[in-house]
Coordinates of C-alpha atoms in Angstrom, one line a residue:
X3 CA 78.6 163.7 108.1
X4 CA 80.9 162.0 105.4
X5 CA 82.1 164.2 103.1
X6 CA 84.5 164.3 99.6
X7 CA 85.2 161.2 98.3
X8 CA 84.1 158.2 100.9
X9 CA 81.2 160.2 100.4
X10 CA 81.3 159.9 96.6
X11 CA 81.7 155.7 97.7
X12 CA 86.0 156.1 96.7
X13 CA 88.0 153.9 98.1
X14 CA 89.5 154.7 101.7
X15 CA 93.5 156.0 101.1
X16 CA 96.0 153.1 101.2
X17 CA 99.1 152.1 101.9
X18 CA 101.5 153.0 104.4
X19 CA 101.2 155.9 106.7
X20 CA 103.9 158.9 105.9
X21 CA 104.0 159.3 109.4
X22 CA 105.0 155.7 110.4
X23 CA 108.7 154.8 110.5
X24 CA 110.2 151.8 108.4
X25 CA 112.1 149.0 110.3
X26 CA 114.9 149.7 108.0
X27 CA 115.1 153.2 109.7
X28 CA 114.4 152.0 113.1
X29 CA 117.4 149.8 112.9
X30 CA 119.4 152.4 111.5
X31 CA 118.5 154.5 114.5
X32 CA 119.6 152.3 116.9
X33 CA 123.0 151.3 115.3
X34 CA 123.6 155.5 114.7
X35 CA 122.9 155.8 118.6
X36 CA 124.6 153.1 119.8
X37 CA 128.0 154.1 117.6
X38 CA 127.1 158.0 117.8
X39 CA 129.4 158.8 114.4
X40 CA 128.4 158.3 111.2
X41 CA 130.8 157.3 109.5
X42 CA 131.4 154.0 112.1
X43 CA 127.4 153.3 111.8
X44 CA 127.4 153.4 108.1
X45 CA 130.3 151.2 107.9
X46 CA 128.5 148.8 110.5
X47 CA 125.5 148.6 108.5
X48 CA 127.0 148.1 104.8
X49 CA 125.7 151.6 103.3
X50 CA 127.3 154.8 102.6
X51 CA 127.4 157.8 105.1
X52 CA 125.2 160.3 102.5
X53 CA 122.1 157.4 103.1
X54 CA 122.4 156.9 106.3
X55 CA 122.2 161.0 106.7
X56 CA 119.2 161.2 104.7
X57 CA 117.5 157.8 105.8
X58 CA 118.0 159.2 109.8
X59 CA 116.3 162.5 108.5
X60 CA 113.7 161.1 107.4
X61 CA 112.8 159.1 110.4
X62 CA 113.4 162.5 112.4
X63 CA 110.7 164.0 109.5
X64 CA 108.5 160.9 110.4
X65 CA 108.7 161.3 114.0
X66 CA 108.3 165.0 114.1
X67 CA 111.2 164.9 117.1
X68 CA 114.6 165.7 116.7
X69 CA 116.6 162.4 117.6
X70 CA 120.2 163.8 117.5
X71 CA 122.2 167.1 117.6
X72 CA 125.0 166.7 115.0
X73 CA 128.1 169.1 115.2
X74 CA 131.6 168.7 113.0
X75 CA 132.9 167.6 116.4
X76 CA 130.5 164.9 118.0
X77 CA 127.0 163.1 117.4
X78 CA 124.9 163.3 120.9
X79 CA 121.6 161.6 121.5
X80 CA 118.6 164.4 122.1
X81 CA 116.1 163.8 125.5
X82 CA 113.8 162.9 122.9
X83 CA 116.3 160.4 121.0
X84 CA 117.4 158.6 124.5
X85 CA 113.3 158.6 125.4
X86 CA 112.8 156.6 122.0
X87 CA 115.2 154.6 121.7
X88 CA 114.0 152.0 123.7
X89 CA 111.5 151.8 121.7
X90 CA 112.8 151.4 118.9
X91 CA 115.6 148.6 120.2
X92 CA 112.1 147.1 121.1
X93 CA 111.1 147.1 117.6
X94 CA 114.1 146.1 116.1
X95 CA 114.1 143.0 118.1
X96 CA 110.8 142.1 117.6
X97 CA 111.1 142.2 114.3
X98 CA 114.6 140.3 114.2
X99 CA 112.2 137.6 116.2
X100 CA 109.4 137.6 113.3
X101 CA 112.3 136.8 110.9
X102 CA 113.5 133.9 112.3
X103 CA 110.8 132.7 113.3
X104 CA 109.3 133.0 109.6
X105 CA 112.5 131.4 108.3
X106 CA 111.9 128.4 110.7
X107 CA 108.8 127.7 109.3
X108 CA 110.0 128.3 105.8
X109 CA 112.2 125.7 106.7
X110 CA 109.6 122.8 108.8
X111 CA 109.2 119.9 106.6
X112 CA 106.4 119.0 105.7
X113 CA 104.6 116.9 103.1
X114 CA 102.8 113.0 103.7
X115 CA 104.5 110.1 105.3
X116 CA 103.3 106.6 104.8
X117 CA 104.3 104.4 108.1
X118 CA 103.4 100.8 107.3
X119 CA 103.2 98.6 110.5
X120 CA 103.0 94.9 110.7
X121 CA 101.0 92.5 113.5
X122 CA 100.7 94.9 116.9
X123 CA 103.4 97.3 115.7
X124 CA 100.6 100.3 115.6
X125 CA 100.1 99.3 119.2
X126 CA 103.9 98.8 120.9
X127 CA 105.5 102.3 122.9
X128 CA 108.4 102.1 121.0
X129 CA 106.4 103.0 117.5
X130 CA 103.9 105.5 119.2
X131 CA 107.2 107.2 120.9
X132 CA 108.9 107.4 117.2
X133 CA 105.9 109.1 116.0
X134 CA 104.7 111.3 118.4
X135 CA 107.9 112.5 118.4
X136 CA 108.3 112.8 114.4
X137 CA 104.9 115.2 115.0
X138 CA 106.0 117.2 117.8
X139 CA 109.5 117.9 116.1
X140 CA 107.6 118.2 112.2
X141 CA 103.7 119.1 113.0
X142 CA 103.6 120.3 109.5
X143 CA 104.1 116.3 108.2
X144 CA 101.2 114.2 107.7
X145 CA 101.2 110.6 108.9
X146 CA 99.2 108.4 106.9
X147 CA 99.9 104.5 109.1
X148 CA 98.9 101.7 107.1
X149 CA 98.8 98.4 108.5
X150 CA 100.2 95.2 106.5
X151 CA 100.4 91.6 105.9
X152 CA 103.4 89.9 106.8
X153 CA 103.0 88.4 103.1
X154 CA 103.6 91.9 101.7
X155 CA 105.4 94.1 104.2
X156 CA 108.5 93.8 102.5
X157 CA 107.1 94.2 99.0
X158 CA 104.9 97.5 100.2
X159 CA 108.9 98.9 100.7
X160 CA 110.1 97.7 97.5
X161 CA 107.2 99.0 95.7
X162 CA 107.1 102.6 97.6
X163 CA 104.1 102.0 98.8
X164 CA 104.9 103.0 101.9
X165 CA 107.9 105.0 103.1
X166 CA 108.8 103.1 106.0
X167 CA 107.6 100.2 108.1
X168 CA 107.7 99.3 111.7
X169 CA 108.4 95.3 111.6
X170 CA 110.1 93.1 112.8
X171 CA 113.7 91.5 111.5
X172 CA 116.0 90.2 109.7
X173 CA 115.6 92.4 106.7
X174 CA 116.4 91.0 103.2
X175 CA 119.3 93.0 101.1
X176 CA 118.8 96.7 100.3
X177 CA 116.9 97.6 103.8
X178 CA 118.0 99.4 106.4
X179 CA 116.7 98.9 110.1
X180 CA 117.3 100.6 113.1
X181 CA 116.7 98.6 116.5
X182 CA 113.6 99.6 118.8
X183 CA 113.0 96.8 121.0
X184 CA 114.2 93.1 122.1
X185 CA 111.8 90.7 123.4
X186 CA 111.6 86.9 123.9
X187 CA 109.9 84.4 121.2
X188 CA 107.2 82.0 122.2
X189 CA 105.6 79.0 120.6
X190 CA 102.0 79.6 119.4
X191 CA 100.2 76.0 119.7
X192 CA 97.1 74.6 119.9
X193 CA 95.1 74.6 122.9
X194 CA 94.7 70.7 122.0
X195 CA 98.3 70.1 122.0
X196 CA 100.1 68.3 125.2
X197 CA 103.2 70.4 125.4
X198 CA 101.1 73.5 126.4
X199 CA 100.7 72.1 130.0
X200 CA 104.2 72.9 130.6
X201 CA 105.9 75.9 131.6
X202 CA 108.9 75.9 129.6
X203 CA 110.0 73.7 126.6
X204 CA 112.6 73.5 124.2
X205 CA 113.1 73.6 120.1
X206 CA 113.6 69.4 120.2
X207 CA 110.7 69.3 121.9
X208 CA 108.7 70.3 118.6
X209 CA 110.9 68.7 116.4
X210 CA 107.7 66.7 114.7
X211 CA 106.0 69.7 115.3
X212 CA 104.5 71.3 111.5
X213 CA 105.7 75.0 111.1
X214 CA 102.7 77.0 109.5
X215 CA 104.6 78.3 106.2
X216 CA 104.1 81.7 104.4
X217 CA 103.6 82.5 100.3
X218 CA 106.4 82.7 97.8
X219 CA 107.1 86.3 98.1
X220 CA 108.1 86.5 101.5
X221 CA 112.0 86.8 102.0
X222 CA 113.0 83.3 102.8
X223 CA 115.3 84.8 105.2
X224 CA 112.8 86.5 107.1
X225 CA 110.9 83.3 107.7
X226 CA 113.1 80.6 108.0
X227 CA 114.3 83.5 111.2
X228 CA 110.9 83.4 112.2
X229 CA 110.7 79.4 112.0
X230 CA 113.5 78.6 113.7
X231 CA 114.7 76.7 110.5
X232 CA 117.6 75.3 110.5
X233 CA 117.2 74.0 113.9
X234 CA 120.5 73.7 116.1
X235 CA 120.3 70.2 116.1
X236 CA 120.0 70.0 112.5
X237 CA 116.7 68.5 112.4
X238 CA 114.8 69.5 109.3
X239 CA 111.6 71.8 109.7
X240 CA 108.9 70.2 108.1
X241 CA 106.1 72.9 107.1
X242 CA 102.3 72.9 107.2
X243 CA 99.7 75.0 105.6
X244 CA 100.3 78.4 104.2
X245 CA 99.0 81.9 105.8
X246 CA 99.1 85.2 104.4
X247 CA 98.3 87.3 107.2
X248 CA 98.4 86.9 111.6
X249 CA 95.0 86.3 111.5
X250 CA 94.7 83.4 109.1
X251 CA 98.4 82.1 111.0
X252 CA 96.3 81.9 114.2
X253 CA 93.1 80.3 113.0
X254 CA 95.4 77.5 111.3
X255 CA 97.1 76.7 114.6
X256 CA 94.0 76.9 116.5
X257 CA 92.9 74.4 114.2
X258 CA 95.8 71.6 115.5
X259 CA 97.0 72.0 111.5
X260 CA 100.5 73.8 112.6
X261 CA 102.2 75.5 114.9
X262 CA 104.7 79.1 114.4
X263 CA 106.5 80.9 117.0
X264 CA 105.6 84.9 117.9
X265 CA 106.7 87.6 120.0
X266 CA 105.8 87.3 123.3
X267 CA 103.7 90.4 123.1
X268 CA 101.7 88.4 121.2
X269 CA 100.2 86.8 124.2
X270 CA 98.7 89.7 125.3
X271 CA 98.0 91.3 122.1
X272 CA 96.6 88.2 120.3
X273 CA 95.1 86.3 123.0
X274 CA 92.8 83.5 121.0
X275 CA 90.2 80.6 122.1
X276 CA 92.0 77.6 120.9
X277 CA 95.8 78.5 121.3
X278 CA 98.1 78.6 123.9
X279 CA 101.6 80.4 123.9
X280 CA 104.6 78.6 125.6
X281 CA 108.2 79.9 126.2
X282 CA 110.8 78.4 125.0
X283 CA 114.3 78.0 126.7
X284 CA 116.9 77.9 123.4
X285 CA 114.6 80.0 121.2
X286 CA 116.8 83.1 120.3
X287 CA 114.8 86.6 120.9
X288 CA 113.4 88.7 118.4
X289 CA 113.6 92.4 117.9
X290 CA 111.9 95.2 116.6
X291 CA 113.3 98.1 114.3
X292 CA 111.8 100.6 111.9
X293 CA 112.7 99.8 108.0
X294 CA 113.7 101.9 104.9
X295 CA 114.6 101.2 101.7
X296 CA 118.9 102.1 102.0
X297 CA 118.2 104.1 98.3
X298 CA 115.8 106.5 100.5
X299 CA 117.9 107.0 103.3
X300 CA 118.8 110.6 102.4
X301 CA 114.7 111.0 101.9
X302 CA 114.1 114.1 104.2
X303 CA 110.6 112.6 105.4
X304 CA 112.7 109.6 105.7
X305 CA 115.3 111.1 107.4
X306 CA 113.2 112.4 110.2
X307 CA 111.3 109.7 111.1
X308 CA 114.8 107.5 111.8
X309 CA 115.8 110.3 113.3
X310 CA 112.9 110.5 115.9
X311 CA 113.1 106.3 115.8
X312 CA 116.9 106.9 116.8
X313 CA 116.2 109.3 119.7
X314 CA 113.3 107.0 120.8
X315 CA 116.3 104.4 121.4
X316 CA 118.7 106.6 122.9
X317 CA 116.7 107.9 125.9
X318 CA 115.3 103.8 126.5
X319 CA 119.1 102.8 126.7
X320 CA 119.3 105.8 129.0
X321 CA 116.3 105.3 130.9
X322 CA 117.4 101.7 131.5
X323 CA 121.0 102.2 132.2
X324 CA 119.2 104.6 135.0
X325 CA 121.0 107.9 133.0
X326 CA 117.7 109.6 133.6
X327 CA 116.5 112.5 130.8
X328 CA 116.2 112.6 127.4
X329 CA 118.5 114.7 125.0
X330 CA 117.7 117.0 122.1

């Protein structure tokens, strides 16, 4: 039968237990036993002999045990005291644990990261290794992956519409890139053309070959890199038609109205009816880097993800120099 005042529908007593010992106490138990004098455990844990005194009394009055026997010569655990202090050096360091690991996640960063990618960067290792390792390291951050147009990659950075970008160099002033990947160029032509029956050619052998051109805002460094322009004989590029995005760079050279030169993932990645890829022997390789505005590079979000991008690197350089594992 309920009786008094849960009866009367009071509210059940509250907060904490008389009976209970603090933390604080417990820790000042364990320090007290390990130095058994006062005066050397008070000093050790920044308060004065009087409050440690009355703070191990307390826990004694909590307890309902008798934790020491104190004389004007020596301090000596009770049975009872060396019983609980395991205990207690059990609590004390469980608690130490739920404080650090409460100020590590105080400290996780966290917060939105826009990743902007370019052609099949979404799809390569290199960008999946960066970011599954950005998550693993920061599962707090949100990664929000756009993908871009080659006409507007750059311009996406410059506006802060995106935070970083996973593209492909040279970069134009003010962006900073750190290296994922090398990989051979190849000529993208059309299907129709006579030089794709052979295996290899070279950069005089398309000498009268139209380059498909991009729009005005793209970095003229970026594409004359990209179009091979100057040529190392000199011999001027003559441009064709203008494309925006992959897609509309392809259809153009499937139509016989230009040719361009990709990486040579692109042959598996962007296989099309109408076009043919063929390497060729003096083309210089591309590579692959993720991007970031240089006034951002202290960005912690930023910071992180080059970070992850940079480890990425390390353990492929390892891994290929046959150094084995990865480091932290």
């Amino acid at each position: 039968m309920v009786t008094g005042e849960a009866a009367a529908g009071g509210a059940a007593p509250t907060g904490p237990d008389p009976k209970t010992p603090s933390a604080h106490q417990l820790r000042l138990f364990v320090a007290l036993a390990e130095e058994l004098h006062f005066s050397r455990a008070a000093a050790r844990l920044f308060i004065t002999q009087s409050a440690l005194s009355q703070q191990i009394r307390d826990l004694e009055r909590r307890l309902g045990v008798r934790l020491f026997d104190r004389s004007s010569r020596a301090v000596t655990l009770t049975p009872q005291g060396r019983v609980l202090l395991a205990d207690a050096r059990g609590v004390v360091a469980a608690m130490e644990r739920l404080s650090r690991s409460a100020s590590t996640q105080a400290r996780r960063l966290s917060g939105r990261l826009v990743v902007g990618t370019i052609g099949a960067e979404a799809a390569m290792p290199y960008t999946q290794g960066v970011l599954r390792l950005l998550t693993d390291r920061h599962p707090l951050v949100e990664v929000d992956l756009r993908s871009l147009h080659f006409a507007d990659h750059f311009d996406a950075l410059f506006r802060h519409d995106v935070d970083v970008v996973f593209l492909r160099p040279p970069v134009p002033p003010g962006v900073e890139v750190h290296h994922l990947a090398t990989e051979p160029r190849l000529a993208c032509l059309a299907a129709s053309d006579p030089l794709v029956d052979r295996d290899r050619i070279t950069l005089a052998d398309l000498a009268r070959h139209p380059v498909i051109d991009v729009p005005p805002q793209v970095p003229r460094l970026w594409w004359d890199f990209w179009a091979a322009d100057p040529r190392p004989d000199g011999t001027p590029v003559r441009y064709g038609p203008v494309a925006s995005d992959l897609e509309g760079l392809l259809h153009l050279v499937a139509q016989g109205r230009g040719m361009c030169f990709l990486p040579a993932a692109a042959r598996d990645l962007f296989p099309r009816p109408g076009i043919r890829y063929v390497e060729v022997t003096d083309l210089p390789p591309s590579t692959a880097g993720l991007a970031w505005l240089r006034e951002n590079r202290r960005e912690p979000l930023v910071e992180a993800v080059v970070a992850a991008a940079r480890h990425v690197a390390a353990t492929r350089d390892r891994e290929a120099a046959g150094g084995g594992g990865a480091e932290d």
